[in-house]
Amino acid sequence: MSMTCRILSTIIRPVNRTILLVTAFIAIVFTSSCGPASSAETASDSPAAYIENKGSDTIVNLALAWAEKYQGDHPDIRISVTGGGSGTGIASLINGTVDLANASRQIKQEEIDQAKSNGIEPVEHIIARDAIAVIVNPENPVEQLTLKQISDIYSGKIVNWKEIGGEDRPIVRLSRETNSGTHVYFLETVLRLSSKEDKTLFSMDTLLLPSSEGIISEVRQNPNAIGYDGLGYVPKDLKMIAIAKEAGGTYVLPSIETVNDKTYAIARDLYMYTNGQPEGLLKEYLDWILSPEAQQIVADLGFVPALIPSPSP
């Protein structure tokens, strides 16, 4: 019983029938407000269901926006969203500690094998698309590069901006950390030019940063820097490089349109993974994520809606 209730029970003393009735009425009112909550009230304060969602830092802002909207429409549901990288999300799926694992790369065969050995059956869901933009400081005069030139920059073959039409300045290479799905995708698609036999690695002096925001901040401060980031994270005050798939090809900037018509060279699907085919609440949430309402949030945040079909190659 609260202090207020104890005081009221002390000062209200019935001295005749009228006061007794009044006292009884007050007691009923304050008992309901001061006493233990009923089971119905307790249930209303607690979520009826909970979804744990973890993984890709590329996806985390999008996943947070989805969770906020969905919880607003379904107040009995709570959705926890955390980042940490695609590797973290997939590891959590393998360990059975998440309902949804976000990944900006596809799960690897060895990860599938490890999951199955733990009784986990990974199921893939494409929830959006993304372009990886190559970004530089606005003071940098370089406007366009081929995929091969970008590969040579990040592998250390090209070390000065003057080698590719810029000023006589050393190139400062920025990358996401190795646990990042964006790092893995960039390594395989750009540095290795999608060749499974190519074993090219990032130059040893590449600065590995833990977040998209870290890359944005460093490029903003450093006119010698080059970095890469998901299109949805690139602010308007930085310069995106137009990219050609090969020498003599057309230079293309990343956008929703160029991702879907496949003219932009560095684009990918974004994923959520579940343990087996989703059922019940999880299925309802994933179905909503692929609805026009949720996919509009994808476009609003600068990503590419999964509902827009890509043309055939």
XYZ file of C-alpha atoms in Angstrom:
313
model
C 0.000 0.000 0.000
C 1.313 3.468 -0.868
C 1.941 6.235 1.692
C -1.116 8.122 0.334
C -3.340 5.114 0.922
C -2.047 4.591 4.501
C -2.688 8.240 5.349
C -6.230 8.074 3.962
C -7.030 4.935 5.948
C -5.818 6.710 9.091
C -7.695 9.998 8.747
C -11.025 8.583 7.495
C -12.864 7.349 10.591
C -16.639 6.668 10.333
C -18.636 8.320 13.152
C -22.159 7.800 11.823
C -23.999 5.930 9.053
C -23.572 8.712 6.471
C -19.846 8.981 6.980
C -19.596 5.190 7.014
C -21.138 4.975 3.538
C -18.860 7.706 2.239
C -15.875 5.943 3.758
C -16.828 2.645 2.131
C -17.102 4.331 -1.253
C -13.693 6.004 -0.858
C -12.161 2.722 0.275
C -13.380 0.973 -2.881
C -11.974 3.727 -5.097
C -8.591 3.816 -3.397
C -8.304 0.090 -3.082
C -8.583 -0.227 -6.872
C -6.050 2.547 -7.435
C -3.591 1.743 -4.649
C -3.725 -2.010 -4.462
C -1.963 -4.568 -6.665
C -2.689 -4.315 -10.412
C -5.185 -6.755 -11.796
C -4.023 -9.471 -14.185
C -5.658 -7.614 -17.095
C -3.752 -4.432 -16.237
C -0.506 -6.332 -15.907
C -1.020 -7.944 -19.302
C -1.718 -4.589 -20.930
C 1.614 -3.241 -19.642
C 3.584 -6.164 -21.043
C 3.976 -7.045 -24.722
C 2.128 -10.139 -25.853
C 4.994 -10.984 -28.233
C 8.653 -10.125 -28.743
C 10.900 -10.226 -31.846
C 14.693 -10.121 -31.576
C 16.286 -8.624 -34.719
C 20.082 -8.265 -35.053
C 22.808 -7.905 -37.659
C 23.822 -5.715 -40.578
C 24.714 -2.094 -39.816
C 23.628 -1.231 -43.359
C 20.110 -2.417 -42.563
C 19.875 -1.259 -38.940
C 18.307 2.182 -39.596
C 15.786 0.645 -41.979
C 14.986 -2.123 -39.484
C 14.514 0.478 -36.734
C 12.126 2.493 -38.906
C 10.122 -0.648 -39.690
C 10.016 -1.677 -36.030
C 8.862 1.760 -34.900
C 6.044 1.850 -37.446
C 4.922 -1.726 -36.790
C 4.933 -1.307 -33.003
C 2.913 1.874 -33.370
C 0.214 -0.111 -35.162
C 0.595 -3.185 -32.902
C 1.181 -1.911 -29.326
C 1.169 -5.440 -27.894
C 4.334 -6.321 -29.862
C 7.918 -5.343 -29.058
C 10.728 -5.534 -31.637
C 14.346 -5.213 -30.506
C 16.732 -4.041 -33.249
C 20.522 -3.988 -32.895
C 23.440 -3.804 -35.335
C 26.917 -5.250 -35.066
C 27.403 -6.369 -38.662
C 26.082 -9.125 -40.888
C 28.476 -11.632 -39.343
C 27.097 -10.880 -35.894
C 23.516 -11.348 -37.052
C 24.240 -14.637 -38.801
C 26.250 -15.910 -35.811
C 23.279 -15.101 -33.576
C 20.980 -17.033 -35.917
C 23.360 -19.993 -35.821
C 23.342 -19.851 -32.012
C 19.555 -19.616 -31.906
C 19.509 -16.260 -30.071
C 17.615 -14.148 -32.638
C 14.347 -14.387 -34.541
C 15.563 -12.326 -37.502
C 19.170 -11.965 -38.660
C 19.861 -8.949 -40.900
C 22.577 -9.366 -43.532
C 23.862 -7.235 -46.389
C 25.455 -10.333 -47.929
C 24.254 -13.861 -48.530
C 24.911 -16.460 -45.872
C 27.976 -18.583 -46.670
C 27.856 -22.347 -47.136
C 30.055 -22.929 -44.101
C 27.652 -20.831 -42.020
C 24.705 -22.877 -43.321
C 26.547 -26.080 -42.387
C 27.320 -24.749 -38.922
C 23.703 -23.694 -38.429
C 22.384 -27.107 -39.461
C 24.761 -28.799 -37.031
C 23.048 -26.718 -34.318
C 19.586 -27.709 -35.515
C 19.020 -24.363 -37.249
C 17.635 -24.226 -40.810
C 18.458 -20.780 -42.318
C 15.787 -19.434 -44.672
C 16.569 -16.377 -46.803
C 14.235 -13.414 -47.340
C 15.151 -10.529 -49.701
C 13.746 -7.434 -47.997
C 15.289 -4.579 -50.033
C 18.058 -3.715 -52.474
C 20.983 -1.372 -52.102
C 23.697 0.351 -54.088
C 27.158 0.732 -52.610
C 28.316 4.251 -53.383
C 32.009 5.088 -53.689
C 32.452 8.480 -52.029
C 35.086 11.212 -51.849
C 35.403 14.672 -50.348
C 33.722 17.437 -52.420
C 37.138 19.124 -52.813
C 38.414 16.115 -54.764
C 38.164 16.866 -58.526
C 37.851 13.184 -59.504
C 34.329 12.513 -60.792
C 34.443 9.011 -62.277
C 36.323 5.725 -62.051
C 36.179 2.256 -63.558
C 35.723 -0.818 -61.382
C 39.310 -1.819 -62.216
C 40.633 1.549 -61.057
C 38.752 1.227 -57.759
C 40.134 -2.291 -57.357
C 43.649 -0.992 -57.969
C 43.151 1.802 -55.448
C 42.011 -0.520 -52.669
C 44.601 -3.201 -53.410
C 47.394 -0.589 -53.264
C 48.381 -0.531 -56.947
C 47.232 3.081 -57.300
C 48.504 5.218 -54.424
C 48.174 8.834 -55.585
C 45.175 10.761 -56.895
C 47.248 12.187 -59.772
C 47.371 8.681 -61.294
C 43.632 8.867 -61.991
C 43.165 12.520 -62.907
C 43.277 14.103 -59.473
C 45.758 16.269 -57.597
C 49.172 15.157 -56.377
C 47.915 13.793 -53.075
C 48.241 10.394 -51.380
C 45.083 8.286 -51.373
C 43.648 7.448 -47.957
C 41.616 4.233 -48.231
C 38.649 3.684 -45.915
C 36.756 0.425 -45.485
C 34.258 -1.197 -43.156
C 35.576 -3.837 -40.755
C 35.823 -7.475 -41.826
C 32.676 -8.474 -39.899
C 30.642 -6.184 -42.148
C 28.634 -7.689 -44.994
C 29.369 -4.544 -46.985
C 33.108 -5.192 -46.548
C 32.714 -8.766 -47.798
C 30.587 -7.720 -50.769
C 32.990 -4.931 -51.741
C 35.955 -7.314 -51.487
C 34.338 -9.927 -53.708
C 32.634 -7.635 -56.232
C 35.061 -4.732 -56.527
C 38.550 -5.754 -55.404
C 38.238 -9.231 -56.933
C 35.957 -8.087 -59.762
C 33.556 -10.980 -59.033
C 36.228 -13.584 -59.839
C 36.150 -16.575 -57.476
C 39.759 -17.396 -58.406
C 41.034 -13.899 -57.560
C 42.564 -13.665 -54.065
C 43.243 -9.909 -54.046
C 43.102 -8.353 -50.573
C 42.699 -4.824 -49.242
C 45.959 -2.887 -49.028
C 47.511 -3.206 -45.572
C 47.235 0.549 -44.974
C 43.456 0.584 -45.509
C 41.743 2.093 -42.467
C 39.019 -0.240 -41.171
C 36.161 1.666 -39.537
C 33.363 0.135 -37.441
C 30.397 1.967 -38.933
C 28.940 3.737 -41.936
C 28.915 6.941 -39.910
C 32.652 6.590 -39.289
C 33.396 6.428 -43.006
C 31.114 9.412 -43.700
C 32.828 11.468 -40.997
C 36.349 10.688 -42.205
C 35.567 11.435 -45.874
C 33.944 14.698 -44.831
C 37.118 15.776 -42.991
C 39.789 14.419 -45.312
C 40.102 15.614 -48.950
C 42.473 12.696 -49.662
C 40.064 9.972 -48.509
C 38.010 7.496 -50.508
C 35.347 5.307 -48.940
C 32.275 3.270 -49.742
C 28.869 3.092 -48.103
C 25.287 2.057 -48.670
C 23.431 4.596 -50.792
C 20.920 5.221 -48.013
C 23.696 6.530 -45.735
C 25.395 8.984 -48.097
C 24.671 12.642 -47.197
C 24.274 15.322 -49.824
C 27.471 17.141 -48.837
C 29.714 14.294 -50.067
C 30.527 13.413 -53.672
C 29.518 10.076 -55.170
C 31.756 8.713 -57.917
C 30.207 7.655 -61.240
C 31.384 4.127 -62.054
C 31.913 2.269 -65.322
C 31.955 -1.506 -65.364
C 34.925 -1.446 -67.750
C 37.169 1.002 -69.577
C 35.258 2.746 -72.350
C 31.926 1.972 -70.725
C 29.264 4.376 -69.530
C 29.877 6.034 -66.149
C 26.791 5.672 -63.929
C 25.850 7.154 -60.549
C 24.002 5.012 -57.979
C 20.237 5.508 -57.679
C 17.024 3.497 -57.344
C 16.641 3.586 -61.118
C 20.197 2.489 -61.948
C 20.049 -0.351 -59.428
C 16.846 -1.716 -60.919
C 17.928 -1.381 -64.546
C 21.292 -2.955 -63.591
C 23.384 -0.184 -65.128
C 25.073 0.623 -61.799
C 27.947 -1.757 -61.167
C 27.902 -2.170 -57.370
C 24.391 -3.171 -56.271
C 23.107 -6.008 -54.120
C 20.139 -7.522 -52.347
C 19.606 -7.073 -48.606
C 18.447 -10.018 -46.516
C 16.755 -11.223 -43.390
C 17.273 -14.831 -42.297
C 14.953 -16.928 -40.147
C 15.230 -20.373 -38.611
C 12.923 -22.323 -40.924
C 9.907 -20.897 -42.683
C 8.431 -18.145 -40.483
C 5.085 -18.752 -38.816
C 2.604 -16.763 -36.783
C 3.752 -13.324 -35.665
C 7.112 -13.586 -37.446
C 5.409 -14.403 -40.746
C 2.972 -11.519 -40.280
C 5.867 -9.125 -39.672
C 7.855 -10.302 -42.702
C 4.736 -10.153 -44.876
C 4.251 -6.565 -43.731
C 7.924 -5.722 -44.486
C 7.248 -6.710 -48.110
C 4.024 -4.704 -48.269
C 3.794 -1.424 -50.227
C 3.562 0.514 -46.934
C 6.829 -0.883 -45.548
C 8.612 -0.757 -48.900
C 7.801 2.945 -49.138
C 9.926 3.355 -45.998
C 12.729 1.600 -47.921
C 12.542 4.248 -50.662
C 12.207 7.096 -48.141
C 15.498 6.053 -46.534
C 17.352 5.946 -49.856
C 17.338 2.190 -50.393
C 15.749 0.327 -53.295
C 12.372 -1.340 -52.687
C 12.368 -5.092 -53.148
C 8.903 -4.856 -54.696
C 10.279 -3.206 -57.834
C 11.326 -6.117 -60.061
C 14.768 -5.939 -61.630
C 14.780 -6.334 -65.417
C 16.152 -9.579 -66.738
C 19.864 -9.420 -67.674
